[in-house]
GROMACS .gro file of C-alpha atoms in nm:
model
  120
    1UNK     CA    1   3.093   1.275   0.727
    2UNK     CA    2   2.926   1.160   1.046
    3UNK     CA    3   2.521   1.057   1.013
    4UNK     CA    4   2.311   1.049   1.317
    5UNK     CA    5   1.965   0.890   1.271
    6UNK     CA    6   1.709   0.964   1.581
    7UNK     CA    7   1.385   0.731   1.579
    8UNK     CA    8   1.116   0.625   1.811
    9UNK     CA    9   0.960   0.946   1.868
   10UNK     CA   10   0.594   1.007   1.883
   11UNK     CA   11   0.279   1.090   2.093
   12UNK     CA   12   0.213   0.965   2.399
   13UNK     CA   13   0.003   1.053   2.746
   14UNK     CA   14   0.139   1.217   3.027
   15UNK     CA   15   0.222   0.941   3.259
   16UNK     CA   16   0.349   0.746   2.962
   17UNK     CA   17   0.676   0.605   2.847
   18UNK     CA   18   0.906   0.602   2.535
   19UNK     CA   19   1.237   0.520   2.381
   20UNK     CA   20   1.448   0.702   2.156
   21UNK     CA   21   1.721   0.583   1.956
   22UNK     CA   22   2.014   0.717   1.749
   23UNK     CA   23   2.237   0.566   1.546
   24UNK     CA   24   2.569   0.675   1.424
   25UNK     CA   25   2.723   0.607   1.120
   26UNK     CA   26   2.961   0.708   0.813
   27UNK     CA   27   3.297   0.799   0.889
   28UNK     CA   28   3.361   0.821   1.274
   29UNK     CA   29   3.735   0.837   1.352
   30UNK     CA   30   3.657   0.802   1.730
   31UNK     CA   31   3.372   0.911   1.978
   32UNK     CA   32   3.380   1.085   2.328
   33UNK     CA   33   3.012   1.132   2.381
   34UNK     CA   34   2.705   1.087   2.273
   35UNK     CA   35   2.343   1.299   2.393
   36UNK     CA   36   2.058   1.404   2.406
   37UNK     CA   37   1.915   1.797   2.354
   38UNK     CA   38   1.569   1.901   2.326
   39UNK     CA   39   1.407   2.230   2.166
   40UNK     CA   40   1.061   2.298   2.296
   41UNK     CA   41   0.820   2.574   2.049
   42UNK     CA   42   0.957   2.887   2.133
   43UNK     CA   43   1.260   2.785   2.311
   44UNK     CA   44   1.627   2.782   2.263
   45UNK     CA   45   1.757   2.409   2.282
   46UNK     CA   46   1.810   2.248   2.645
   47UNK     CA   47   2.101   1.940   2.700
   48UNK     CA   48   1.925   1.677   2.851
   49UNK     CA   49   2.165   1.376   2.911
   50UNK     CA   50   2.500   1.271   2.809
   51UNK     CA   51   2.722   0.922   2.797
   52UNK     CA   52   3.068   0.890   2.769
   53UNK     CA   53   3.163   0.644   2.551
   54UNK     CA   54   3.377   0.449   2.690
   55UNK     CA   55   3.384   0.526   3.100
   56UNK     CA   56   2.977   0.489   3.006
   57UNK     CA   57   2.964   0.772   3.275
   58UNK     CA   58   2.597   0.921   3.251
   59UNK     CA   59   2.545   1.275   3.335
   60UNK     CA   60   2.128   1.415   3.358
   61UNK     CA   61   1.943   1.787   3.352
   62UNK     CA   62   1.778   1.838   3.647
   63UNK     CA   63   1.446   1.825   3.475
   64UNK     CA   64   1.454   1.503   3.355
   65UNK     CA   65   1.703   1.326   3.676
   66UNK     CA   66   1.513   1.006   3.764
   67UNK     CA   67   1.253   0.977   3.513
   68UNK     CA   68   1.512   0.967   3.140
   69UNK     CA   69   1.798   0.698   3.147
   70UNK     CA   70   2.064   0.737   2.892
   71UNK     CA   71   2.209   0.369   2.806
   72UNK     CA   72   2.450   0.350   2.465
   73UNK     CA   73   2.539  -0.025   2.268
   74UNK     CA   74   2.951   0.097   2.163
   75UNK     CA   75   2.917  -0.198   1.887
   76UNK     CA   76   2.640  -0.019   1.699
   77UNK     CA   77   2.757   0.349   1.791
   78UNK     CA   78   2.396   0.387   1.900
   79UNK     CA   79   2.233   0.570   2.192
   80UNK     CA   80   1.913   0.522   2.400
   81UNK     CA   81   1.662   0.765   2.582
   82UNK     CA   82   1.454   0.603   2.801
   83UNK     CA   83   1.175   0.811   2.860
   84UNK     CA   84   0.973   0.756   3.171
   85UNK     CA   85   0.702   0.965   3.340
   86UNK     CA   86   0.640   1.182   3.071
   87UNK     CA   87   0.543   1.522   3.165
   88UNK     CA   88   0.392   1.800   2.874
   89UNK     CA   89   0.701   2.025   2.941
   90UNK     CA   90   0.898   1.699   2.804
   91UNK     CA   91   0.718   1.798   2.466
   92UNK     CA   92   1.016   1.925   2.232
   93UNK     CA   93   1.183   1.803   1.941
   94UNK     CA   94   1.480   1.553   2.016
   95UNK     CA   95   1.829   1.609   1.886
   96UNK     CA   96   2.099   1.312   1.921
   97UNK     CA   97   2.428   1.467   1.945
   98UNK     CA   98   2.818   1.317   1.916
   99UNK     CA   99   3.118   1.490   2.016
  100UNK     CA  100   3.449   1.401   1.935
  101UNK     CA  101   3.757   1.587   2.111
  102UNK     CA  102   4.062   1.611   1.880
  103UNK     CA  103   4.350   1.707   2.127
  104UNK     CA  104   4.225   2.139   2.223
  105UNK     CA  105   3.946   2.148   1.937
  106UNK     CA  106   3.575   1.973   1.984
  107UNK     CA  107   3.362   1.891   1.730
  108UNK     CA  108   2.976   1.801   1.762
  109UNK     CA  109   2.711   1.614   1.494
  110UNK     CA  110   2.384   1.653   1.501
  111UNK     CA  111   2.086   1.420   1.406
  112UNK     CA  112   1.753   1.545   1.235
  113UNK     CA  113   1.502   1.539   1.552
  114UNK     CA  114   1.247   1.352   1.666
  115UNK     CA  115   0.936   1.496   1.780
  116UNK     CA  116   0.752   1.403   2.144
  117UNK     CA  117   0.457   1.519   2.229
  118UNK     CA  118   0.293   1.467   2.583
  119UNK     CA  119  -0.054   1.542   2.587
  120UNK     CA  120  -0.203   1.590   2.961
   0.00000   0.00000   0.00000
């Protein structure tokens, strides 16, 4: 079983900044990727960023290019959102996600959420 723990969600201004974290644990025979998704009220869930884990290649939504950095510590299988220029459309609940390819067949873990709410 893999366990992803998200933290450091919260409320914050629009203009603000924060940083989420997820950490990994249990039994993890290997990891590909690691990401972020986010599920606004009334909307299906949205990728928003994604590191490799061990090319550290970062990929970005369009939404969030420039503002959200994606940064990952491979010695405590955790992953960072930096959150920076927060808009109110950033308000969603945050899902960590891992993915693990096993030769043709992918699997994917899921964390709890975090909530973020932007007020403007």
């Amino acid at each position: 079983q893999v366990q992803l723990v998200e933290s450091g969600g919260g409320l914050v201004q629009a203009g603000g900044s924060l940083r989420l974290s997820c950490a990994a644990s249990g039994s993890i025979s290997r990891i590909d990727t690691m990401g972020w998704y986010r599920q606004a009220p009334g909307k299906q869930r949205e990728w928003v960023a994604t590191i490799t884990h061990f090319g550290r290649a970062t990929t970005y939504a369009d939404s969030v290019k420039g503002r959200f950095t994606i940064s990952g510590d491979n010695a405590k299988n955790t992953v960072y959102l930096q959150m920076n220029s927060l808009k109110s459309e950033d308000t969603a609940i945050y899902y960590c996600n891992l993915g693990q390819l096993m030769g043709s067949t992918s699997y994917d873990y899921w964390g709890q959420g975090t909530q973020v709410t932007v007020s403007s």
